[in-house]
Coordinates of C-alpha atoms in Angstrom, one line a residue:
X35 CA -72.4 -196.5 -23.3
X36 CA -70.8 -198.3 -20.4
X37 CA -66.8 -198.8 -20.5
X38 CA -65.6 -202.3 -20.1
X39 CA -62.4 -202.9 -17.8
X40 CA -58.8 -202.9 -19.3
X41 CA -59.1 -206.9 -19.4
X42 CA -62.3 -206.8 -21.2
X43 CA -60.9 -204.3 -23.9
X44 CA -57.9 -206.7 -24.2
X45 CA -60.0 -209.6 -24.7
X46 CA -62.2 -207.9 -27.2
X47 CA -59.0 -206.7 -29.1
X48 CA -57.9 -210.4 -29.2
X49 CA -61.1 -211.6 -30.7
X50 CA -61.4 -208.7 -33.2
X51 CA -64.3 -207.2 -31.4
X52 CA -63.3 -203.6 -32.2
X53 CA -61.6 -204.1 -35.8
X54 CA -63.3 -201.1 -36.7
X55 CA -61.3 -199.1 -34.4
X56 CA -64.1 -198.2 -31.9
X57 CA -65.7 -199.9 -29.0
X58 CA -68.5 -202.1 -29.8
X59 CA -71.6 -201.0 -27.7
X60 CA -72.9 -203.6 -25.2
X61 CA -76.6 -204.6 -25.1
X62 CA -78.4 -203.2 -22.2
X63 CA -79.0 -205.6 -19.3
X64 CA -82.4 -207.1 -19.6
X65 CA -85.0 -206.1 -17.0
X66 CA -85.3 -208.6 -14.5
X67 CA -88.0 -211.0 -14.3
X68 CA -89.1 -210.5 -10.9
X69 CA -91.3 -213.6 -10.5
X70 CA -88.7 -215.9 -11.7
X71 CA -86.0 -214.2 -9.8
X72 CA -87.9 -214.5 -6.4
X73 CA -90.2 -217.3 -6.8
X74 CA -90.0 -221.0 -7.3
X75 CA -92.8 -222.6 -9.1
X76 CA -94.4 -226.0 -8.2
X77 CA -97.4 -227.8 -9.6
X78 CA -99.7 -230.2 -7.9
X79 CA -102.7 -232.3 -8.7
X80 CA -104.3 -232.0 -5.3
X81 CA -106.8 -234.9 -4.4
X82 CA -110.4 -234.1 -3.5
X83 CA -112.4 -236.2 -1.2
X84 CA -114.2 -237.8 -4.2
X85 CA -111.1 -238.9 -5.9
X86 CA -111.0 -236.1 -8.3
X87 CA -107.6 -234.1 -8.8
X88 CA -107.5 -230.4 -9.3
X89 CA -104.5 -229.0 -11.1
X90 CA -102.8 -226.4 -9.0
X91 CA -99.7 -224.1 -9.5
X92 CA -98.1 -222.6 -6.5
X93 CA -95.4 -219.9 -6.4
X94 CA -93.2 -220.0 -3.4
X95 CA -90.8 -217.1 -2.5
X96 CA -87.1 -218.4 -2.6
X97 CA -86.3 -216.3 0.5
X98 CA -86.8 -218.8 3.2
X99 CA -85.7 -216.6 6.2
X100 CA -89.4 -216.2 7.1
X101 CA -92.9 -217.8 6.8
X102 CA -95.5 -216.5 4.3
X103 CA -99.3 -216.8 3.9
X104 CA -101.0 -218.2 1.1
X105 CA -103.0 -216.2 -1.7
X106 CA -105.5 -218.3 -3.4
X107 CA -107.1 -217.7 -6.8
X108 CA -109.5 -220.4 -8.1
X109 CA -110.5 -220.0 -11.7
X110 CA -112.5 -221.6 -14.6
X111 CA -110.2 -219.5 -17.0
X112 CA -107.0 -221.4 -16.8
X113 CA -103.9 -221.0 -14.3
X114 CA -101.6 -220.7 -17.7
X115 CA -98.8 -221.1 -18.1
X116 CA -98.5 -224.8 -17.7
X117 CA -95.1 -226.5 -16.7
X118 CA -93.0 -225.8 -13.6
X119 CA -90.4 -223.9 -15.8
X120 CA -93.2 -221.5 -17.0
X121 CA -94.0 -218.6 -15.0
X122 CA -96.6 -215.9 -14.7
X123 CA -95.3 -212.5 -15.5
X124 CA -97.0 -211.1 -12.4
X125 CA -98.5 -212.6 -9.2
X126 CA -101.3 -211.7 -7.0
X127 CA -104.1 -209.0 -7.0
X128 CA -101.3 -206.3 -7.6
X129 CA -97.7 -205.6 -7.7
X130 CA -97.5 -204.8 -3.9
X131 CA -98.2 -208.5 -3.1
X132 CA -95.4 -210.2 -4.9
X133 CA -93.0 -207.7 -3.6
X134 CA -94.2 -207.9 0.1
X135 CA -94.0 -211.8 -0.3
X136 CA -96.7 -214.4 -0.3
X137 CA -97.1 -218.1 -1.4
X138 CA -99.5 -217.6 -4.5
X139 CA -102.0 -220.5 -5.4
X140 CA -103.7 -220.8 -8.7
X141 CA -106.1 -223.5 -9.3
X142 CA -108.1 -224.8 -12.3
X143 CA -111.6 -225.5 -10.8
X144 CA -113.0 -229.0 -11.4
X145 CA -113.8 -229.7 -15.0
X146 CA -111.8 -226.8 -16.3
X147 CA -108.4 -227.1 -18.3
X148 CA -106.1 -229.5 -16.3
X149 CA -108.5 -230.2 -13.5
X150 CA -110.4 -233.5 -13.5
X151 CA -114.2 -233.9 -12.7
X152 CA -117.4 -232.5 -14.3
X153 CA -117.7 -228.7 -14.6
X154 CA -121.1 -227.4 -13.5
X155 CA -122.1 -223.6 -14.2
X156 CA -122.1 -222.2 -10.7
X157 CA -122.0 -225.4 -8.9
X158 CA -124.9 -225.2 -6.4
X159 CA -123.7 -225.3 -2.7
X160 CA -124.7 -228.6 -0.8
X161 CA -125.6 -227.5 2.8
X162 CA -125.9 -231.0 4.1
X163 CA -122.9 -233.1 2.9
X164 CA -123.9 -236.8 3.6
X165 CA -121.0 -238.6 1.6
X166 CA -117.5 -238.0 0.1
X167 CA -119.4 -237.7 -3.1
X168 CA -121.3 -234.6 -1.9
X169 CA -118.7 -232.1 -3.3
X170 CA -119.0 -228.4 -4.1
X171 CA -116.7 -225.4 -4.1
X172 CA -116.5 -225.2 -0.4
X173 CA -115.5 -228.8 0.1
X174 CA -112.8 -228.4 -2.8
X175 CA -111.3 -225.4 -1.2
X176 CA -111.2 -227.2 2.3
X177 CA -109.4 -230.1 0.7
X178 CA -107.1 -228.0 -1.1
X179 CA -106.1 -226.1 2.2
X180 CA -105.5 -229.5 3.6
X181 CA -103.2 -230.4 1.3
X182 CA -101.3 -227.0 0.9
X183 CA -100.8 -226.7 4.7
X184 CA -99.1 -230.1 4.8
X185 CA -97.1 -230.0 1.5
X186 CA -95.8 -226.5 0.9
X187 CA -92.8 -225.3 3.1
X188 CA -92.5 -222.2 4.9
X189 CA -96.3 -221.3 5.3
X190 CA -97.6 -219.4 8.3
X191 CA -100.8 -221.4 8.4
X192 CA -102.8 -218.4 7.1
X193 CA -104.6 -218.1 3.7
X194 CA -106.4 -215.4 1.8
X195 CA -108.4 -215.8 -1.4
X196 CA -109.5 -213.4 -3.9
X197 CA -111.1 -213.3 -7.4
X198 CA -112.9 -211.3 -9.9
X199 CA -116.3 -212.2 -11.7
X200 CA -116.5 -216.1 -12.0
X201 CA -113.3 -216.4 -9.8
X202 CA -115.2 -214.1 -7.5
X203 CA -118.1 -216.5 -7.3
X204 CA -115.5 -219.2 -6.3
X205 CA -114.2 -216.9 -3.7
X206 CA -117.4 -216.6 -2.0
X207 CA -118.4 -220.3 -2.5
X208 CA -114.9 -221.3 -1.1
X209 CA -115.5 -219.5 2.3
X210 CA -118.8 -221.0 3.1
X211 CA -118.1 -223.3 6.1
X212 CA -114.7 -221.9 5.8
X213 CA -111.3 -223.8 6.5
X214 CA -109.9 -222.6 9.8
X215 CA -106.9 -221.5 7.9
X216 CA -108.7 -218.9 5.8
X217 CA -108.4 -215.5 7.5
X218 CA -109.1 -213.2 4.6
X219 CA -111.2 -213.2 1.5
X220 CA -112.2 -210.7 -1.1
X221 CA -115.0 -211.7 -3.5
X222 CA -114.7 -208.9 -6.4
X223 CA -117.8 -208.5 -8.7
X224 CA -118.8 -212.0 -7.7
X225 CA -121.5 -213.8 -9.6
X226 CA -123.9 -214.4 -7.0
X227 CA -127.6 -214.8 -8.5
X228 CA -127.4 -215.0 -12.2
X229 CA -131.2 -214.4 -12.7
X230 CA -131.5 -211.6 -10.2
X231 CA -129.5 -208.8 -11.7
X232 CA -126.1 -210.5 -12.6
X233 CA -124.9 -211.9 -15.8
X234 CA -127.9 -213.7 -17.2
X235 CA -131.1 -211.7 -16.7
X236 CA -131.9 -208.2 -15.4
X237 CA -135.5 -207.6 -14.2
X238 CA -136.5 -210.8 -16.0
X239 CA -135.1 -209.4 -19.5
X240 CA -132.3 -211.5 -20.9
X241 CA -128.9 -209.8 -21.4
X242 CA -128.6 -210.7 -24.8
X243 CA -125.5 -209.4 -26.4
X244 CA -123.2 -210.0 -23.5
X245 CA -124.4 -213.6 -22.9
X246 CA -124.3 -214.7 -26.6
X247 CA -120.9 -213.2 -27.0
X248 CA -119.5 -214.8 -23.9
X249 CA -120.8 -218.3 -24.7
X250 CA -119.3 -218.4 -28.2
X251 CA -116.2 -219.1 -26.5
X252 CA -116.8 -220.3 -23.0
X253 CA -117.6 -224.1 -23.6
X254 CA -117.6 -227.2 -21.5
X255 CA -114.7 -229.7 -21.8
X256 CA -114.9 -233.4 -22.6
X257 CA -111.9 -234.1 -20.7
X258 CA -108.8 -232.2 -19.1
X259 CA -107.0 -230.4 -21.7
X260 CA -104.7 -227.4 -22.3
X261 CA -105.8 -224.2 -23.6
X262 CA -106.5 -224.1 -27.3
X263 CA -106.5 -221.5 -29.8
X264 CA -110.2 -220.4 -30.5
X265 CA -111.2 -218.6 -33.6
X266 CA -113.4 -215.6 -32.4
X267 CA -117.1 -215.6 -33.5
X268 CA -117.7 -213.6 -36.5
X269 CA -120.9 -211.6 -36.8
X270 CA -120.4 -210.6 -40.3
X271 CA -120.9 -207.0 -39.1
X272 CA -119.6 -204.2 -36.9
X273 CA -123.1 -203.6 -35.7
X274 CA -124.5 -205.7 -33.1
X275 CA -128.0 -203.9 -33.5
X276 CA -128.3 -205.3 -37.0
X277 CA -126.9 -208.6 -36.2
X278 CA -129.4 -209.5 -33.3
X279 CA -132.4 -207.8 -35.1
X280 CA -132.0 -209.8 -38.2
X281 CA -131.3 -213.0 -36.1
X282 CA -135.0 -213.0 -35.1
X283 CA -136.1 -214.6 -32.0
X284 CA -133.2 -215.6 -29.4
X285 CA -133.5 -219.3 -30.0
X286 CA -132.4 -218.7 -33.7
X287 CA -128.9 -217.8 -32.3
X288 CA -128.4 -221.4 -31.2
X289 CA -130.1 -222.9 -34.2
X290 CA -128.3 -220.7 -36.8
X291 CA -124.7 -220.3 -35.3
X292 CA -124.0 -222.4 -32.1
X293 CA -126.0 -225.5 -33.4
X294 CA -126.2 -227.0 -30.1
X295 CA -122.7 -226.8 -29.4
X296 CA -122.9 -225.2 -26.0
X297 CA -125.6 -226.3 -23.6
X298 CA -124.3 -223.7 -21.3
X299 CA -125.7 -221.0 -23.4
X300 CA -129.0 -222.8 -23.7
X301 CA -129.3 -223.2 -19.9
X302 CA -129.1 -219.4 -19.6
X303 CA -131.5 -218.7 -22.5
X304 CA -134.3 -221.2 -22.0
X305 CA -134.9 -220.7 -18.1
X306 CA -136.7 -217.7 -18.5
X307 CA -138.2 -217.8 -15.2
X308 CA -136.9 -217.9 -11.5
X309 CA -137.2 -221.6 -11.5
X310 CA -135.2 -224.3 -9.5
X311 CA -132.3 -224.1 -12.0
X312 CA -131.7 -220.4 -10.8
X313 CA -132.7 -220.9 -7.3
X314 CA -130.1 -223.6 -6.7
X315 CA -127.5 -221.1 -8.0
X316 CA -128.2 -218.2 -5.6
X317 CA -125.1 -218.4 -3.6
X318 CA -126.5 -215.6 -1.4
X319 CA -128.8 -217.9 0.4
X320 CA -125.8 -220.3 1.5
X321 CA -123.3 -217.8 2.8
X322 CA -123.2 -219.3 6.2
X323 CA -120.2 -220.2 8.7
X324 CA -118.0 -217.7 6.9
X325 CA -115.2 -217.1 9.6
X326 CA -113.0 -215.0 7.9
X327 CA -112.9 -211.2 7.3
X328 CA -114.3 -210.3 4.0
X329 CA -113.8 -207.3 1.6
X330 CA -116.5 -207.3 -1.0
X331 CA -115.6 -205.1 -4.0
X332 CA -117.6 -203.9 -6.9
X333 CA -118.0 -201.1 -9.4
X334 CA -120.8 -198.6 -9.7
X335 CA -120.6 -199.0 -13.4
X336 CA -120.1 -202.8 -13.8
X337 CA -121.9 -204.0 -16.8
X338 CA -121.7 -207.7 -15.8
X339 CA -122.1 -208.3 -12.1
X340 CA -123.5 -205.2 -10.8
X341 CA -125.8 -206.9 -8.2
X342 CA -123.4 -209.5 -6.9
X343 CA -121.2 -207.4 -4.5
X344 CA -124.5 -206.0 -2.8
X345 CA -126.2 -209.6 -2.4
X346 CA -123.1 -211.0 -1.2
X347 CA -122.3 -208.2 1.4
X348 CA -125.8 -208.3 2.7
X349 CA -126.1 -212.0 2.8
X350 CA -122.7 -212.3 4.9
X351 CA -123.9 -209.7 7.3
X352 CA -127.2 -211.4 7.7
X353 CA -125.9 -214.9 8.3
X354 CA -122.6 -214.1 9.9
X355 CA -123.2 -211.0 12.2
X356 CA -119.9 -211.7 14.0
X357 CA -117.9 -211.6 10.8
X358 CA -116.0 -208.6 9.7
X359 CA -117.4 -207.6 6.4
X360 CA -116.5 -204.5 4.3
X361 CA -118.2 -203.1 1.0
X362 CA -116.2 -201.5 -1.4
X363 CA -117.6 -199.6 -4.4
X364 CA -115.8 -197.3 -6.9
X365 CA -116.5 -195.7 -10.3
X366 CA -115.4 -198.8 -12.1
X367 CA -116.4 -201.0 -14.9
X368 CA -116.0 -204.9 -14.5
X369 CA -112.7 -205.6 -12.8
X370 CA -111.7 -201.9 -13.5
X371 CA -110.0 -201.6 -10.0
X372 CA -107.4 -204.3 -10.7
X373 CA -105.8 -202.4 -13.7
X374 CA -105.4 -198.8 -14.9
X375 CA -105.9 -195.6 -13.0
X376 CA -109.7 -195.5 -12.8
X377 CA -109.7 -191.6 -13.4
X378 CA -112.5 -191.6 -16.0
X379 CA -115.1 -193.7 -17.9
X380 CA -116.1 -192.7 -21.2
X381 CA -116.7 -188.9 -21.1
X382 CA -117.3 -188.9 -17.1
X383 CA -114.3 -187.7 -15.4
X384 CA -113.6 -188.7 -11.7
X385 CA -110.5 -186.4 -11.2
X386 CA -108.9 -189.3 -9.0
X387 CA -106.8 -192.3 -9.7
X388 CA -109.4 -194.3 -8.0
X389 CA -108.0 -197.9 -9.2
X390 CA -104.5 -197.0 -8.0
X391 CA -105.9 -195.8 -4.5
X392 CA -107.8 -199.0 -4.2
X393 CA -104.9 -201.5 -4.9
X394 CA -102.6 -199.5 -2.8
X395 CA -104.5 -198.2 0.1
X396 CA -107.6 -200.6 0.7
X397 CA -106.7 -204.1 -1.0
X398 CA -103.3 -204.5 -0.1
X399 CA -103.7 -203.3 3.6
X400 CA -106.7 -205.5 4.1
X401 CA -104.7 -208.7 3.3
X402 CA -101.6 -207.5 5.1
X403 CA -103.7 -206.9 8.3
X404 CA -105.5 -210.2 8.5
X405 CA -102.9 -212.4 7.0
X406 CA -99.6 -210.6 8.7
X407 CA -100.8 -208.6 11.5
X408 CA -99.8 -205.3 9.9
X409 CA -101.9 -201.9 9.8
X410 CA -105.7 -201.5 11.0
X411 CA -109.1 -202.9 10.1
X412 CA -111.3 -201.4 7.4
X413 CA -114.7 -199.3 7.9
X414 CA -117.9 -201.1 7.2
X415 CA -118.3 -199.2 3.8
X416 CA -115.5 -197.6 1.7
X417 CA -117.2 -195.8 -1.2
X418 CA -116.4 -193.4 -4.0
X419 CA -119.2 -190.8 -4.4
X420 CA -119.2 -189.7 -7.9
X421 CA -120.2 -186.1 -8.8
X422 CA -118.2 -184.8 -5.8
X423 CA -115.5 -187.4 -6.8
X424 CA -114.4 -188.0 -3.2
X425 CA -114.0 -191.2 -1.2
X426 CA -116.4 -191.7 1.7
X427 CA -116.5 -194.3 4.6
X428 CA -119.6 -195.2 6.6
X429 CA -120.4 -197.4 9.6
X430 CA -123.4 -199.0 7.8
X431 CA -124.5 -199.4 4.1
X432 CA -126.6 -197.8 3.0
X433 CA -125.7 -195.0 5.2
X434 CA -128.1 -194.6 8.3
X435 CA -128.8 -190.9 7.6
X436 CA -130.0 -191.4 4.2
X437 CA -133.9 -191.2 3.9
X438 CA -136.1 -192.4 1.2
X439 CA -137.7 -189.6 -1.1
X440 CA -139.5 -190.2 -4.4
X441 CA -138.7 -188.2 -7.7
X442 CA -142.4 -188.1 -9.1
X443 CA -143.1 -187.8 -13.0
X444 CA -145.2 -184.7 -13.6
X445 CA -147.0 -183.5 -16.9
X446 CA -144.9 -181.7 -19.5
X447 CA -141.8 -183.8 -18.7
X448 CA -141.2 -182.4 -15.3
X449 CA -139.6 -184.2 -12.4
X450 CA -139.9 -183.1 -8.8
X451 CA -139.7 -184.5 -5.2
X452 CA -143.3 -183.2 -4.8
X453 CA -146.1 -185.7 -5.6
X454 CA -148.4 -184.8 -8.5
X455 CA -151.7 -183.0 -7.5
X456 CA -153.6 -183.4 -10.8
X457 CA -156.6 -185.6 -10.8
X458 CA -155.7 -186.9 -14.3
X459 CA -152.3 -187.1 -16.1
X460 CA -150.5 -189.7 -18.1
X461 CA -148.0 -189.9 -21.1
X462 CA -148.0 -192.5 -23.8
X463 CA -145.6 -193.7 -26.6
X464 CA -145.7 -196.5 -29.1
X465 CA -143.0 -199.2 -28.7
X466 CA -142.2 -201.2 -31.9
X467 CA -140.2 -204.4 -31.7
X468 CA -139.1 -203.9 -35.3
X469 CA -137.4 -200.7 -34.3
X470 CA -136.3 -201.0 -30.7
X471 CA -134.5 -198.3 -28.7
X472 CA -130.7 -198.8 -29.0
X473 CA -128.8 -198.9 -25.7
X474 CA -126.2 -196.7 -27.3
X475 CA -126.1 -193.9 -29.8
X476 CA -123.3 -195.1 -32.0
X477 CA -122.5 -198.3 -33.7
X478 CA -120.7 -201.0 -31.7
X479 CA -119.7 -204.6 -32.2
X480 CA -119.9 -205.4 -28.6
X481 CA -121.2 -204.1 -25.1
X482 CA -118.9 -201.1 -24.6
X483 CA -118.0 -200.8 -20.9
X484 CA -118.6 -197.1 -21.0
X485 CA -122.3 -197.6 -21.9
X486 CA -123.2 -197.3 -18.3
X487 CA -122.2 -193.6 -18.1
X488 CA -123.0 -192.7 -21.9
X489 CA -124.7 -189.6 -23.1
X490 CA -128.4 -190.2 -23.3
X491 CA -129.2 -187.2 -25.5
X492 CA -129.8 -189.6 -28.6
X493 CA -132.5 -191.4 -26.5
X494 CA -134.3 -188.4 -25.4
X495 CA -135.1 -187.3 -29.1
X496 CA -136.9 -190.4 -29.7
X497 CA -140.8 -190.5 -29.7
X498 CA -140.8 -193.9 -28.0
X499 CA -138.7 -192.7 -24.8
X500 CA -140.4 -190.5 -22.2
X501 CA -138.1 -188.0 -20.5
X502 CA -138.7 -186.0 -17.4
X503 CA -136.2 -183.5 -15.5
X504 CA -136.2 -181.3 -12.5
X505 CA -135.5 -177.5 -12.8
X506 CA -131.8 -176.8 -12.3
X507 CA -130.8 -177.7 -8.7
X508 CA -130.5 -175.0 -6.1
X509 CA -128.4 -177.1 -4.0
X510 CA -126.5 -180.4 -4.0
X511 CA -128.6 -183.6 -3.9
X512 CA -126.7 -186.9 -2.7
X513 CA -128.3 -190.4 -3.0
X514 CA -126.6 -193.4 -1.4
X515 CA -128.2 -196.8 -1.6
X516 CA -130.7 -198.7 -4.0
X517 CA -132.8 -197.0 -6.5
X518 CA -136.5 -198.1 -6.8
X519 CA -138.7 -197.2 -9.8
X520 CA -142.5 -197.5 -8.9
X521 CA -144.5 -197.3 -12.0
X522 CA -148.3 -197.1 -12.8
X523 CA -148.8 -198.2 -16.4
X524 CA -150.9 -199.6 -18.9
X525 CA -150.3 -201.3 -22.3
X526 CA -152.2 -202.5 -25.3
X527 CA -150.3 -205.5 -25.5
X528 CA -150.1 -208.5 -23.0
X529 CA -146.6 -208.0 -22.0
X530 CA -144.3 -205.2 -22.1
X531 CA -140.7 -204.2 -20.9
X532 CA -140.2 -201.0 -18.9
X533 CA -136.7 -199.5 -18.8
X534 CA -136.0 -196.8 -16.2
X535 CA -133.0 -194.7 -16.5
X536 CA -131.6 -192.2 -13.7
X537 CA -129.5 -189.5 -15.5
X538 CA -127.4 -186.4 -14.3
X539 CA -128.0 -183.6 -16.8
X540 CA -124.9 -181.2 -16.9
X541 CA -125.6 -177.3 -17.0
X542 CA -125.7 -175.7 -20.5
X543 CA -122.3 -173.8 -19.8
X544 CA -120.4 -177.0 -18.6
X545 CA -117.0 -176.7 -20.2
X546 CA -116.0 -178.9 -23.2
X547 CA -112.7 -180.9 -22.7
X548 CA -109.6 -178.6 -23.1
X549 CA -108.2 -180.7 -25.8
X550 CA -111.3 -180.3 -28.0
X551 CA -110.6 -177.1 -30.0
X552 CA -113.2 -177.7 -32.8
X553 CA -115.3 -174.6 -33.6
X554 CA -118.1 -173.6 -35.8
X555 CA -118.3 -175.4 -39.2
X556 CA -114.5 -176.3 -39.0
X557 CA -115.1 -179.8 -38.1
X558 CA -113.0 -182.2 -40.4
X559 CA -112.3 -185.0 -38.0
X560 CA -114.6 -186.6 -35.4
X561 CA -117.5 -184.6 -34.0
X562 CA -116.8 -182.4 -31.1
X563 CA -117.7 -183.4 -27.7
X564 CA -120.1 -180.9 -26.1
X565 CA -120.3 -181.2 -22.4
X566 CA -123.1 -178.6 -21.9
X567 CA -126.5 -180.3 -21.4
X568 CA -124.6 -183.8 -21.4
X569 CA -127.1 -186.5 -20.1
X570 CA -124.9 -188.8 -18.1
X571 CA -126.4 -192.2 -17.4
X572 CA -125.9 -193.2 -13.8
X573 CA -128.2 -196.3 -13.4
X574 CA -130.6 -197.9 -15.8
X575 CA -132.4 -201.4 -15.6
X576 CA -135.2 -203.2 -17.5
X577 CA -138.3 -204.7 -16.0
X578 CA -140.1 -207.4 -17.9
X579 CA -143.8 -206.6 -17.1
X580 CA -145.1 -210.1 -16.8
X581 CA -142.9 -210.6 -13.6
X582 CA -144.5 -207.6 -11.9
X583 CA -146.2 -209.9 -9.2
X584 CA -144.1 -213.0 -9.4
X585 CA -140.5 -214.0 -10.8
X586 CA -141.7 -217.7 -10.8
X587 CA -145.2 -217.3 -12.3
X588 CA -145.4 -214.6 -15.0
X589 CA -148.7 -213.0 -15.6
X590 CA -150.0 -211.3 -18.8
X591 CA -151.2 -207.6 -18.8
X592 CA -154.9 -207.0 -19.5
X593 CA -155.0 -204.5 -22.3
X594 CA -155.6 -201.1 -21.1
X595 CA -155.9 -202.0 -17.6
X596 CA -153.5 -200.2 -15.2
X597 CA -150.9 -202.1 -13.3
X598 CA -148.2 -201.4 -10.9
X599 CA -144.7 -202.2 -12.0
X600 CA -142.3 -201.8 -9.0
X601 CA -138.5 -202.9 -8.9
X602 CA -135.2 -202.1 -7.5
X603 CA -132.1 -201.2 -9.1
X604 CA -128.5 -201.7 -7.7
X605 CA -127.1 -199.2 -5.5
X606 CA -125.3 -196.0 -6.1
X607 CA -123.7 -193.2 -4.3
X608 CA -123.8 -189.9 -6.4
X609 CA -124.1 -186.3 -5.8
X610 CA -126.2 -184.1 -8.5
X611 CA -124.3 -180.8 -8.2
X612 CA -126.0 -177.4 -7.8
X613 CA -127.1 -176.1 -11.3
X614 CA -127.3 -179.7 -12.6
X615 CA -130.7 -181.3 -13.4
X616 CA -131.8 -184.8 -12.4
X617 CA -133.6 -186.6 -15.1
X618 CA -135.6 -189.9 -15.5
X619 CA -136.2 -191.7 -18.8
X620 CA -138.8 -194.4 -19.4
X621 CA -138.6 -196.6 -22.7
X622 CA -139.9 -200.3 -23.4
X623 CA -136.7 -201.6 -25.1
X624 CA -133.0 -201.6 -24.7
X625 CA -131.5 -203.4 -27.6
X626 CA -129.5 -205.5 -28.1
X627 CA -128.4 -205.1 -24.3
X628 CA -131.6 -206.9 -23.6
X629 CA -133.5 -209.3 -25.8
X630 CA -136.8 -207.9 -27.4
X631 CA -140.0 -208.2 -25.7
X632 CA -142.6 -209.3 -28.4
X633 CA -145.2 -207.3 -26.4
X634 CA -147.5 -210.5 -26.5
X635 CA -147.4 -212.9 -23.6
X636 CA -145.5 -216.0 -24.9
X637 CA -142.4 -217.9 -24.6
X638 CA -139.9 -215.2 -25.6
X639 CA -136.9 -217.4 -27.1
X640 CA -139.4 -219.2 -29.3
X641 CA -141.6 -216.3 -30.3
X642 CA -142.8 -216.5 -33.8
X643 CA -142.5 -213.4 -36.2
X644 CA -146.2 -212.7 -35.8
X645 CA -145.8 -212.6 -32.0
X646 CA -143.8 -209.3 -32.3
X647 CA -146.3 -206.4 -32.1
X648 CA -146.6 -202.8 -31.7
X649 CA -147.9 -201.6 -28.4
X650 CA -149.0 -198.2 -27.2
X651 CA -147.5 -197.9 -23.4
X652 CA -149.1 -195.4 -21.0
X653 CA -147.2 -194.0 -17.8
X654 CA -149.6 -192.4 -15.3
X655 CA -148.6 -189.4 -13.2
X656 CA -151.7 -188.0 -11.3
X657 CA -152.7 -187.9 -7.7
X658 CA -154.2 -191.0 -7.5
X659 CA -151.7 -192.9 -9.8
X660 CA -148.4 -191.3 -9.4
X661 CA -145.2 -192.7 -10.9
X662 CA -141.9 -192.0 -9.8
X663 CA -138.2 -193.2 -8.7
X664 CA -137.6 -193.8 -4.9
X665 CA -134.0 -192.8 -3.8
X666 CA -132.2 -192.6 -0.6
X667 CA -131.1 -188.9 0.1
X668 CA -128.4 -187.9 2.4
X669 CA -128.8 -184.6 4.3
X670 CA -126.2 -182.1 3.1
X671 CA -123.7 -181.1 5.5

């Protein structure tokens, strides 16, 4: 208790404050609301060249003794709270920014919440703007900066922009033909090409659970409006596997539940080939005239936008060779670098607070350097190597010393860097759409972020999953870069998916977590976690077989005829430690992460019940028809 002054005591006595004969305890001083104490909020409706006004919140430091750069976040998810006397609790990408001092700008993109105009999903960029009516996110950002520079006091004429996921897309789109004031940008997990490995499709397979779940609440607005309370969609079961299996063909999800209420979902579901709808939304083809430094950020285990960072990084380098560009990848889930310590995911331990390190030692110094002239520039690639659990820097990505080697499938479930020598050899399994392989080994009502490193022992026991593994490694094997399955297959159907998973198998004597003291039969609570033999997923992707030769023009399989199914999975930097094994699994369903392939060549969203048929899948592994997974291997020091 803090003692008051004599005057205070006397005043209390006069008012009967301690009539009981003891001092009344004072309430502790409330913790300072840092944002309110140090920033003044303004709201603007900024005019665009076509007459549309975009709602924008601006937080300006109260200290006017110096000038500040802008930090801009453009979002479709609301800049709430609304009202100049209503403040956000925190500003900027992390705590370091609001303490350092920036002018923070938050903008509802056109057609969302209090901004006017029509919302268009991943608004296609217009390369040749012929009139003021030709608008996109590049022109909207340009017009926004023109306004801010003239109307917000104490700015230093420089601006940075950042955003994660959909705001990451807006970050990328905003720096095409970038305004001269934009000096630094960080697209983080940016949606880049929805059909080619981001949110909507992977390998031509529809990302079922994530998309339906998203579009049950992300819907278009008829007119500008404040955020409304939304009642979450109720599946009626805690088991997504059962829900989607009993729903039948994916078109039923609209017919039975959405009932035409969300055209955004139908756009995703029914554009099942790489048509003009998707091509117009491949932002990587338009990343030109980027004049600011760019920090592209992604997570090795991002379940939503795994491919976007790489495509954005490669595109900016290709079209803007003089632009400073850095790729950052850590062991994170979607947006995981922005919050939390990042020291583990599921059962996988990284033994380092990677999220804190990124925020403090990579992201903040990047913007400080380009917007305030403090510090030093970044390397070309700043990545966390899992397995060894260490940060690495490279002059190029993928690293120049990394060389392509193929992990070949062999008879008896063997896996080796040596090609098969047998004249004949194959394995087969029956894929049944009525009993698809689940993507996790437990009941879930969503897509758990941890699934991307989950134990695959549940899958390797199934008869419809082929499993191949190396002998225990005699030395470390480090891979860095994209992963490319190259399969020789045949099917009795006319279409089939082929899901390939790359897995790190822990040694049998790998220690269990220290806090796990279950022993023998004395298990009364949750089952114990045994890490010996743990099969940690590192990378897994589906490939819809009908797209093996063309994303635009799918082709049926000829039943029983061998075909090549080659594809590329997103990059990874991982070391398989000495004593571990490398495993590859092959299967034909991954449900309900992806939609079911009926295994007949048909329009999958509208497939009829009779179109879903069992198929026998064959994977070849002989001298003339070798199957494997190509990886880029770094030499050991």
